[in-house]
Each structure stands twice: as structure tokens, then as C-alpha cells.
XYZ file of N, CA and C in Angstrom:
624
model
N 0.764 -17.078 -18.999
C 0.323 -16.349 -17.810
C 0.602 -17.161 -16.539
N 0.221 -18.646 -16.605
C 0.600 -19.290 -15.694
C 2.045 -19.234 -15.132
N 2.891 -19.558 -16.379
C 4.401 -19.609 -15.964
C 5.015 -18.268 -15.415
N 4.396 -16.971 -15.651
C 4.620 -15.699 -15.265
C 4.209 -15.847 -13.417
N 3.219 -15.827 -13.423
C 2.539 -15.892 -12.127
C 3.320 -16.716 -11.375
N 3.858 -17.812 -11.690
C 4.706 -19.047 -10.901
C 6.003 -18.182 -10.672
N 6.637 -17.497 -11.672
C 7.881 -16.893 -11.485
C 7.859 -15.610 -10.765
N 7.103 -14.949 -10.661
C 6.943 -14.078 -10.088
C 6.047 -13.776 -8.984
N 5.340 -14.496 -8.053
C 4.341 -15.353 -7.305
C 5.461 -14.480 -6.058
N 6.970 -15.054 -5.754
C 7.207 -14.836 -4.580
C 7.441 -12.719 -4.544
N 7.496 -12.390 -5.642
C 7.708 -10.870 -5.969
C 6.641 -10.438 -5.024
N 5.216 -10.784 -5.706
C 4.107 -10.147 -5.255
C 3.531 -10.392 -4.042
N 4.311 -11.313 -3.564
C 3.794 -11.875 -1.952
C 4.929 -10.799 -1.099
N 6.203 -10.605 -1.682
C 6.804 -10.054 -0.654
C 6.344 -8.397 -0.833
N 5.818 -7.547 -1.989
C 5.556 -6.405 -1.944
C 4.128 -6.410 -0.924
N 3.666 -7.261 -1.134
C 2.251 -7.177 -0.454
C 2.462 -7.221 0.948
N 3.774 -8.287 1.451
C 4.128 -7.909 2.948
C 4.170 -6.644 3.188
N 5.305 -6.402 2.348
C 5.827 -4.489 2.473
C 4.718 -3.639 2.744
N 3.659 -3.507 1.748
C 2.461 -2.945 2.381
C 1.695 -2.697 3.272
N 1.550 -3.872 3.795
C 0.715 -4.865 4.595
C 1.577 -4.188 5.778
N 2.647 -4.749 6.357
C 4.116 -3.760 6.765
C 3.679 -2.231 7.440
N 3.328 -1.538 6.040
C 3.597 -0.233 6.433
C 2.332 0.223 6.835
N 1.224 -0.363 6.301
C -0.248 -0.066 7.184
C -0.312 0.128 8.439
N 0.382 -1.245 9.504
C 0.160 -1.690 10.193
C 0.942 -0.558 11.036
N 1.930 -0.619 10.782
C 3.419 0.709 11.097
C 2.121 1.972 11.182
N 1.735 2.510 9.938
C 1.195 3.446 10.145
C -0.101 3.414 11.097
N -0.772 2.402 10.988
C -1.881 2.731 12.105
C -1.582 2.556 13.781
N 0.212 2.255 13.997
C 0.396 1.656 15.193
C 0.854 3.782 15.418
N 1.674 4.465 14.235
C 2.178 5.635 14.412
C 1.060 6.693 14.951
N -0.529 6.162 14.703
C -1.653 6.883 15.184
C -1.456 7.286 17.212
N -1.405 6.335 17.673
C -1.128 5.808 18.850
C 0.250 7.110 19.415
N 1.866 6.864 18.791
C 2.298 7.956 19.572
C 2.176 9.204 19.103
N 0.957 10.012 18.707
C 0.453 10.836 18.666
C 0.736 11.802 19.977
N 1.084 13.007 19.894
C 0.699 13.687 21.105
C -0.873 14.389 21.296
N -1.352 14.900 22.458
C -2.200 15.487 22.111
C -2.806 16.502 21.316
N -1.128 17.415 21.386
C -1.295 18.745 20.242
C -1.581 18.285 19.232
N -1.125 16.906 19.036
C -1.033 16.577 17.117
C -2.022 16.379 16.728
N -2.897 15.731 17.587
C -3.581 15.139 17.629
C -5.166 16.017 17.035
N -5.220 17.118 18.131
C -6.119 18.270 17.884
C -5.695 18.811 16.746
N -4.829 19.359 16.124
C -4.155 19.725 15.047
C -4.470 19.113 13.962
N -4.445 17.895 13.960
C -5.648 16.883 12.687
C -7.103 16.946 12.983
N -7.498 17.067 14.273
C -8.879 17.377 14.506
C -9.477 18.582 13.975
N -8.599 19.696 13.586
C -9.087 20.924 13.521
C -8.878 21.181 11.672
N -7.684 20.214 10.987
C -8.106 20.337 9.568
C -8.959 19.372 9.261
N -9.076 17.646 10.021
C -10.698 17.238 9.798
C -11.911 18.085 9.682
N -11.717 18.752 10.471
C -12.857 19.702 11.104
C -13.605 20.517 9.750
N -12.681 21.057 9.598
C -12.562 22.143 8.405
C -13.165 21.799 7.006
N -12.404 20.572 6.896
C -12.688 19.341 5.337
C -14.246 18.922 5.534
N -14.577 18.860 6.373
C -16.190 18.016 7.014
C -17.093 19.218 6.530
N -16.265 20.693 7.463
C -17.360 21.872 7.159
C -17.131 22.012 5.317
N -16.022 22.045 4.668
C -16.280 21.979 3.602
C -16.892 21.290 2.354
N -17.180 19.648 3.060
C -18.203 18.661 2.386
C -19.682 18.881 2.530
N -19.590 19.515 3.919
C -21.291 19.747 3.933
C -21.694 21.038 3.711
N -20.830 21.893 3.144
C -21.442 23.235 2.258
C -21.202 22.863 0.709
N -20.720 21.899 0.500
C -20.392 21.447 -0.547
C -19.376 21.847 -1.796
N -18.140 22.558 -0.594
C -17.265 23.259 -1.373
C -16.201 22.698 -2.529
N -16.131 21.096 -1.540
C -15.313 20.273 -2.005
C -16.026 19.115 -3.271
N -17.004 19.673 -3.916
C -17.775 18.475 -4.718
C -16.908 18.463 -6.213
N -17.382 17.506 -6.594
C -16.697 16.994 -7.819
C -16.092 18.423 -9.120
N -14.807 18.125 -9.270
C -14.917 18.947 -10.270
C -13.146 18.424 -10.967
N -13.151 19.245 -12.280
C -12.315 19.138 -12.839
C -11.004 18.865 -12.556
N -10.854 20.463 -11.602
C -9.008 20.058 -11.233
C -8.766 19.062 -10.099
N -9.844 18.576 -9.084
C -9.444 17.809 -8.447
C -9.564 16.591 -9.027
N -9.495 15.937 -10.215
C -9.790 15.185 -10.380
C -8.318 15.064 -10.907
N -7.818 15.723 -11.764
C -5.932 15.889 -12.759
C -4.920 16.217 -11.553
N -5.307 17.068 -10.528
C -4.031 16.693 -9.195
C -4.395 15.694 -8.835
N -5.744 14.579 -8.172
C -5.425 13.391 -8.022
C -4.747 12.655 -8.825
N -5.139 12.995 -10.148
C -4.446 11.825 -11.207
C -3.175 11.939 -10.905
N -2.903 12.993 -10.990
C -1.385 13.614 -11.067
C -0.422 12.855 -10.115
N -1.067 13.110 -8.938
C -0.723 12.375 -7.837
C 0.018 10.884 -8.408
N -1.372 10.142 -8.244
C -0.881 8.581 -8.420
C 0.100 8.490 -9.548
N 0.073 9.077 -10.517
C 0.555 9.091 -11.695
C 2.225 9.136 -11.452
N 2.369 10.691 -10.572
C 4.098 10.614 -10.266
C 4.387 9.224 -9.124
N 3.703 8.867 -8.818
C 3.724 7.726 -7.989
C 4.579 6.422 -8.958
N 3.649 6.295 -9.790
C 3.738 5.152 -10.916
C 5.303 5.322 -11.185
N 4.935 7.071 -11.860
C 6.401 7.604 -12.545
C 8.147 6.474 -11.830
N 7.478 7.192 -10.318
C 8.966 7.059 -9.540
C 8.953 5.380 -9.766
N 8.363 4.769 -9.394
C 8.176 3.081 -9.373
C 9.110 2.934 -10.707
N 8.763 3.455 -11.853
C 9.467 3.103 -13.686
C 10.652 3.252 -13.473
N 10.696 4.330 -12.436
C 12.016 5.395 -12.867
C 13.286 4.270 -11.992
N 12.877 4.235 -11.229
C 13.648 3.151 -10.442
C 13.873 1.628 -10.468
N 12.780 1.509 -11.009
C 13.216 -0.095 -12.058
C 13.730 -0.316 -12.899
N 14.391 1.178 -13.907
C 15.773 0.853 -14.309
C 16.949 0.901 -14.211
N 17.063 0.706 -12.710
C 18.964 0.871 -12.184
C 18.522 -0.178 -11.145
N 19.998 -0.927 -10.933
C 19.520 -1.478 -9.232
C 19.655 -0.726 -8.255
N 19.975 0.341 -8.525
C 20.298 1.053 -7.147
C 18.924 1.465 -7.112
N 17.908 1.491 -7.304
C 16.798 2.219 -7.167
C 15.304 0.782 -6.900
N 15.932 0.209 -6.649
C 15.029 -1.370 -6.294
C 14.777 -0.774 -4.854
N 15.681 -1.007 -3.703
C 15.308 -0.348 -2.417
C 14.513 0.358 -2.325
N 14.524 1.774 -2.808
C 13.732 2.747 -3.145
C 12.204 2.153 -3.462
N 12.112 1.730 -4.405
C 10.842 1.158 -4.522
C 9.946 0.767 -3.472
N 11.172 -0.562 -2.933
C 10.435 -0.972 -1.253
C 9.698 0.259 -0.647
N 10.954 1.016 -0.450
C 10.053 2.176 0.304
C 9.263 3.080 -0.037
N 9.099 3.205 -1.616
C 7.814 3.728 -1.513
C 6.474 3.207 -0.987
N 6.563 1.959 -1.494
C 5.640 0.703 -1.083
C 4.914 1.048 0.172
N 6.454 0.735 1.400
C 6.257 0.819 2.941
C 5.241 2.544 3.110
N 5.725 3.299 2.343
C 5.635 4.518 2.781
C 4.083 4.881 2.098
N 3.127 4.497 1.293
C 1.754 3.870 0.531
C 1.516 3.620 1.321
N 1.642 2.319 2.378
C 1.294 1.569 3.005
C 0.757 2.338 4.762
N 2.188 2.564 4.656
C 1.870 3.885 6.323
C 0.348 4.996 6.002
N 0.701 5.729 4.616
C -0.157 6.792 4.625
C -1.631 6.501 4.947
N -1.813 5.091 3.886
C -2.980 4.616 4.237
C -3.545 4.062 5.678
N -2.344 3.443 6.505
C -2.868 2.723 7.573
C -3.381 3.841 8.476
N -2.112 4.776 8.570
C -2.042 5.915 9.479
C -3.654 6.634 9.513
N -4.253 7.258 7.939
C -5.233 7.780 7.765
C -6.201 7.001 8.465
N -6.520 5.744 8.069
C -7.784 4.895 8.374
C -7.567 4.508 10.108
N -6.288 4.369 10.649
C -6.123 4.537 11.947
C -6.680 5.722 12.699
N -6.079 6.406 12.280
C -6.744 7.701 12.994
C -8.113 7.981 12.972
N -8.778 7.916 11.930
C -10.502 7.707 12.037
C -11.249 6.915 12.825
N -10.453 5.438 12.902
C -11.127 4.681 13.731
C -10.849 5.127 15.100
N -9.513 5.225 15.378
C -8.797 5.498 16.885
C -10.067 6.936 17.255
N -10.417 8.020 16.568
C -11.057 8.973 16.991
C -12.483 8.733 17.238
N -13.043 8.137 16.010
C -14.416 8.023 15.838
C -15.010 7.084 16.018
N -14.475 5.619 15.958
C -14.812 4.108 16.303
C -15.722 4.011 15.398
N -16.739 3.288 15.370
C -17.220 3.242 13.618
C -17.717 3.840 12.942
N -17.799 5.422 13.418
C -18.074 6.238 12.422
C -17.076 6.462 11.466
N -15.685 6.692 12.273
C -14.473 6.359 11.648
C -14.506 5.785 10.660
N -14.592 4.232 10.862
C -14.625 3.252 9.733
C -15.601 3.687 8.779
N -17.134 3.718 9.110
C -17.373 4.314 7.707
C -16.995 5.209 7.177
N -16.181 6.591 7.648
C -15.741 7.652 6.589
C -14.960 6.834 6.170
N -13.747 5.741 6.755
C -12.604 5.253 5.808
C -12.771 4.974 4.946
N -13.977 3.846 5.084
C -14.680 2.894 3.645
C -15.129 3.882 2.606
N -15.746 5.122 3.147
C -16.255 5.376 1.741
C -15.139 6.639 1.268
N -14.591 7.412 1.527
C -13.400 7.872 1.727
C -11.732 7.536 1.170
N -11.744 6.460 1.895
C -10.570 5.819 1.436
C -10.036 4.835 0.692
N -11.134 3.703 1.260
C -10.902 2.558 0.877
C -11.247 2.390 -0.340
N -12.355 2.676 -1.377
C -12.787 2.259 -2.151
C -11.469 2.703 -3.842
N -10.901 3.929 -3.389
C -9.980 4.040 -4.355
C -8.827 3.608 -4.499
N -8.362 2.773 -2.708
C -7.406 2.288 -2.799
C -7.458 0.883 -3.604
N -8.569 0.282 -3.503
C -8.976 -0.973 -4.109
C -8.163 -0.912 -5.267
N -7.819 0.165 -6.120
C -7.649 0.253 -7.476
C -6.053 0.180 -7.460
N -5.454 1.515 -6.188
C -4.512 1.806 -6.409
C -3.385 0.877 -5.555
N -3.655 0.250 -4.717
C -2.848 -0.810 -4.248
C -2.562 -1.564 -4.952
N -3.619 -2.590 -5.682
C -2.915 -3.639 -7.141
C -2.254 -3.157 -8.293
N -2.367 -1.922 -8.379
C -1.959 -0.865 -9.690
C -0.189 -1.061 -8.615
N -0.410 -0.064 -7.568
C 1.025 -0.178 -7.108
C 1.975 -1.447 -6.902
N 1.039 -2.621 -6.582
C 1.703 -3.959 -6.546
C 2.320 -4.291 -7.920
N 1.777 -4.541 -8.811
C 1.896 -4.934 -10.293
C 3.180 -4.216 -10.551
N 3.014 -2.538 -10.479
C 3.996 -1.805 -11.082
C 5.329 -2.064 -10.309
N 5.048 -2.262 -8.745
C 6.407 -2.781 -8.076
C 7.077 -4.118 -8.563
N 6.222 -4.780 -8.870
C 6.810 -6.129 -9.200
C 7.534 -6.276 -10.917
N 6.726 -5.396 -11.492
C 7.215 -5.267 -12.692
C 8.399 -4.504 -12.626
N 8.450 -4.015 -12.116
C 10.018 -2.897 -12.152
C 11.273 -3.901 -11.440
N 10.736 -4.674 -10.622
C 11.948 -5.126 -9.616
C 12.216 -6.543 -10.683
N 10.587 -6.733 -11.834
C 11.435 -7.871 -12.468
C 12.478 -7.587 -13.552
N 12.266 -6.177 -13.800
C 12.958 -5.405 -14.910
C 14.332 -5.742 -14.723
N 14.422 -5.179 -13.329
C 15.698 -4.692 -12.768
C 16.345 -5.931 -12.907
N 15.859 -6.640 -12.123
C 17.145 -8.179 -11.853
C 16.978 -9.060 -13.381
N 16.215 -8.817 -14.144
C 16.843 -9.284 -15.648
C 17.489 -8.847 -16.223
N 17.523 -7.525 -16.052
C 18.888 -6.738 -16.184
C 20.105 -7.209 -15.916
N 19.917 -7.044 -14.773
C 21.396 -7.722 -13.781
C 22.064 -9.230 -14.690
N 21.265 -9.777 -14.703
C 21.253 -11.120 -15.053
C 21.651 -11.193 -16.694
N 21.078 -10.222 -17.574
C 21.318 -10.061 -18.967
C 22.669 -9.827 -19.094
N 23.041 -8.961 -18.508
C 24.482 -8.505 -17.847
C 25.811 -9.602 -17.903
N 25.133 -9.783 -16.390
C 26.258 -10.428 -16.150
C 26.527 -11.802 -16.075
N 25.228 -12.389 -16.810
C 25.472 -13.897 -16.572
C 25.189 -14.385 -18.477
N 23.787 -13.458 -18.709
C 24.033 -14.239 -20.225
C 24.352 -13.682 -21.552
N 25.144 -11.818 -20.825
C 25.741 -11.502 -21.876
C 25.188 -11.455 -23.508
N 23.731 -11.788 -23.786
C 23.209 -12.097 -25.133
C 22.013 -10.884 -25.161
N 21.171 -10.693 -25.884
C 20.204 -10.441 -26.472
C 20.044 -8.518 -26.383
N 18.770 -8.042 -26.323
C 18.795 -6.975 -26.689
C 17.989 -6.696 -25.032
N 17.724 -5.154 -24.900
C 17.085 -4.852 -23.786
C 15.595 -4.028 -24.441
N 15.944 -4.260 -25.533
C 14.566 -3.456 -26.517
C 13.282 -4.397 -26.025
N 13.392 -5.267 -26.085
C 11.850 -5.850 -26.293
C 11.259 -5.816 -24.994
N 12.548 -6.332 -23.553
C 11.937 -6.051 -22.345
C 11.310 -4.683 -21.592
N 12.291 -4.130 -22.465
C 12.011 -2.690 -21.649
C 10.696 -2.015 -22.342
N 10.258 -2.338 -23.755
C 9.053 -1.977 -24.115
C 8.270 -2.870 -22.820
N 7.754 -4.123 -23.585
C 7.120 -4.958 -22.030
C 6.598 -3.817 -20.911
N 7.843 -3.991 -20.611
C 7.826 -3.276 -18.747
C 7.245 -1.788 -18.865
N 7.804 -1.008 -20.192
C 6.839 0.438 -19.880
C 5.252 0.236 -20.534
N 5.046 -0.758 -21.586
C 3.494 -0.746 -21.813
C 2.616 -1.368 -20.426
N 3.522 -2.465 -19.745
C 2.452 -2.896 -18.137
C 2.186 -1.371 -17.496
N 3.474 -0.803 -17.291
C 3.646 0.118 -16.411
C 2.347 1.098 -17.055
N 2.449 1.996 -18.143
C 1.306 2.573 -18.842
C -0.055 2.159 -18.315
N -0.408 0.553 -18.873
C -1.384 0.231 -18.600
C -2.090 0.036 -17.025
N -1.241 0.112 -16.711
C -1.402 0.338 -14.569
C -1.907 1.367 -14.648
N -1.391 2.557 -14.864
C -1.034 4.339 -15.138
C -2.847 4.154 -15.470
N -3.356 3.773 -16.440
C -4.725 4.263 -17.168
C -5.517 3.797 -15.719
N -5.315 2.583 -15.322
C -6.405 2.064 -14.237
C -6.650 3.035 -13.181
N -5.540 3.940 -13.124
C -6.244 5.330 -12.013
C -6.387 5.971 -12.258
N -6.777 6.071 -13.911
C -8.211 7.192 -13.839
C -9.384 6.781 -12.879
N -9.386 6.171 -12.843
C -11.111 5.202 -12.322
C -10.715 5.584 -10.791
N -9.675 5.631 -10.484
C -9.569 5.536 -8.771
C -9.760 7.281 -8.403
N -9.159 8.030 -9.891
C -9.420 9.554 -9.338
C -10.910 9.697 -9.697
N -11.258 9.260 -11.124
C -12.642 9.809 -10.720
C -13.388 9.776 -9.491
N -13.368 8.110 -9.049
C -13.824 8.221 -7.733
C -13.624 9.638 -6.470
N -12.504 9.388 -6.273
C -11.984 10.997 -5.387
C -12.739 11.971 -5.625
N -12.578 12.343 -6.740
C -13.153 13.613 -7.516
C -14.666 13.928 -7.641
N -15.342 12.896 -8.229
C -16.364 12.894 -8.083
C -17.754 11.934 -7.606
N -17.323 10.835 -6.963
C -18.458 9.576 -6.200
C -17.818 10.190 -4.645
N -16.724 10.368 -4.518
C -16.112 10.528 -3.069
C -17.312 11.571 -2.044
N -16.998 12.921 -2.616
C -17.098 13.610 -1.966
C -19.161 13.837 -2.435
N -19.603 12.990 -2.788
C -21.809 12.713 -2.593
C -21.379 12.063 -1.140
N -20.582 11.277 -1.572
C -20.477 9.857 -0.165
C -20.251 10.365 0.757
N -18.997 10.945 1.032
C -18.972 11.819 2.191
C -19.704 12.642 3.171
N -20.348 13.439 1.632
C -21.365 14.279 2.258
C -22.436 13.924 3.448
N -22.884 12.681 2.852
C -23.603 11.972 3.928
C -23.262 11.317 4.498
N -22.161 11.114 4.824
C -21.264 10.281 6.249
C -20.823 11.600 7.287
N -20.280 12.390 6.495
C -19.659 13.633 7.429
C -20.512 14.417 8.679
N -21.648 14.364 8.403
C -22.817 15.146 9.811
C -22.444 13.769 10.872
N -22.417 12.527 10.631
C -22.112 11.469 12.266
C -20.809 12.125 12.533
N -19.657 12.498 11.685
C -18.252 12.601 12.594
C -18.398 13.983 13.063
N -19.599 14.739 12.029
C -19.538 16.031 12.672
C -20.243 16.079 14.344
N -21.095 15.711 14.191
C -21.605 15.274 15.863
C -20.743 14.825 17.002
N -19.909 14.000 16.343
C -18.904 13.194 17.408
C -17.757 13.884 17.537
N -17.813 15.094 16.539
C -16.362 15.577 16.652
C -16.793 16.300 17.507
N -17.999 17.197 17.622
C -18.214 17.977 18.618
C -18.918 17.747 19.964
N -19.003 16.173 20.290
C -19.271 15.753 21.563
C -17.977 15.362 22.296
């Protein structure tokens, strides 16, 4: 584990830039907002808030298998592209593009609401990303190590089989895949109690 971590140490520092990257990107993209756009997210906030506090949106089944679903084709594309090099780039940008959605979202809450903001983010956002950011790190790094041992099996040592790595790389990948169940249940069903009682402060502020 040690010698893994040492070899792959600079992988996970540079995906975590990438992230880190696209947050920042996305919460700076809050900012050239126009005003139309702006109201235009105010008015499906609006909507989502009235639907937490009639309690339309509470825990249930299918939102729980389209979230999964969600992260899941997420994972998918990450596998799918860690076995060609042409599809390493790609990866990056899904990364960057994770990274925006999240910053952008939690930007805009704060930029509107100032810390009411932040608490819808925290309980809202943040707590499932906890899961799904290291799930996405791992799976990026595992794919991009796929890829360039590939390369390298190839064209430099010409020997062995691609059977044993490529199992490896899809049981990590799998085992990432299971860890967001836990991030949809959350969504699905801890999210939207939490909400409920955060949503009447943004509802106040949305309408002052």
C-alpha cells in the first residue's frame, strides 16, 4: 500500500488540482451571471424550496436509483476512458467539469444568500460530495494508471498479460461504484428532512 501510494501520490495530487481547478472556475462563473440568469435560478430555487416545505420532494425510491444512476454513469465514463489513451484527457475534464458543477452550485448560494447560503450548501451539497469526490479521485487515478501501463506494456516491455491488470482496475473501479450508494441515500433520503428545515431562512431571504 505504501509503495502504491508513493507511485501514484503525484496522480492524486494533480486530479485533486483539476478539481480544486474547476470549483474555483465554477464559483468565479457565478459572478458573470447576468441578471436574467440570475432570476431564472432564483425562480427554479424558488420552486424546489416550495417543494421541500410541502414536502413533495421527501425521500423515496426513484430518487434515490436516478441519483445512483447518475454517479454511477459518471464512474461508467471514468472506466470507459481508462482504456484507450485517447480518452485520459477526457477524464481530466470530467474531473474539471465535477468540479465547476459543484463550485458553481455552492457559489451561487453563498453569492445570493451569504450564510444562509452556506448552510443550504453544507447540508445540501456538501455532505454527499464528501463521498463522491474521493470515489471520483480514486476512480480518476485508477484509470489514468491503467492507461499509461498500458502504454508502457506496449511499447516498452512488450511481456505479460493485460488480464490481471485490467481485472485490478475494474474490481477498484466497482468498489468506488458501491461507495455511492451511501452518497445517494443521503440525497434521497437524510437530504431532503435537512433541507426542510434550512429552506424557510432562504425562503425569507428569497423574498426580502
Amino acid at each position: 500500500m505504501q509503495n502504491y501510494t508513493k507511485e501514484h501520490l503525484s496522480l492524486y495530487v494533480f486530479i485533486a488540482v483539476i478539481l480544486i481547478t474547476g470549483v474555483v472556475f465554477g464559483a468565479v462563473m457565478v459572478n458573470a451571471l447576468t441578471l436574467e440568469q440570475k432570476q431564472e435560478i432564483g425562480r427554479h430555487l424558488g420552486s424546489f424550496l416550495q417543494s421541500v416545505d410541502q414536502g413533495l420532494s421527501e425521500g423515496n425510491r426513484d430518487t434515490f436509483f436516478a441519483g445512483l444512476l447518475m454517479h454511477w454513469k459518471w464512474v461508467l465514463l471514468i472506466w470507459i476512458f481508462g482504456l484507450s489513451v485517447i480518452g485520459l484527457p477526457l477524464i481530466l475534464v470530467l474531473d474539471f467539469l465535477k468540479g465547476v458543477l459543484i463550485g458553481f452550485t455552492v457559489g451561487y448560494m453563498i453569492g445570493q444568500y451569504s450564510w444562509k447560503g452556506m448552510l443550504f450548501a453544507l447540508a445540501g451539497v456538501v455532505p454527499q460530495n464528501m463521498i463522491v469526490l474521493p470515489v471520483i479521485v480514486v476512480c480518476s487515478v485508477t484509470a489514468m494508471s491503467f492507461s499509461l501501463d498500458m502504454i508502457k506494456q506496449r511499447f516498452w516491455q512488450r511481456s505479460g498479460t493485460v488480464v490481471p491488470p485490467f481485472m485490478r482496475y475494474s474490481l477498484t473501479t466497482a468498489v468506488m461504484a458501491m461507495l455511492l450508494i451511501a452518497a445517494s441515500i443521503y440525497e434521497a433520503f437524510l437530504s431532503p428532512a435537512v433541507l426542510k428545515w434550512v429552506s424557510p431562512m432562504l425562503t425569507v431571504a428569497q423574498a426580502g
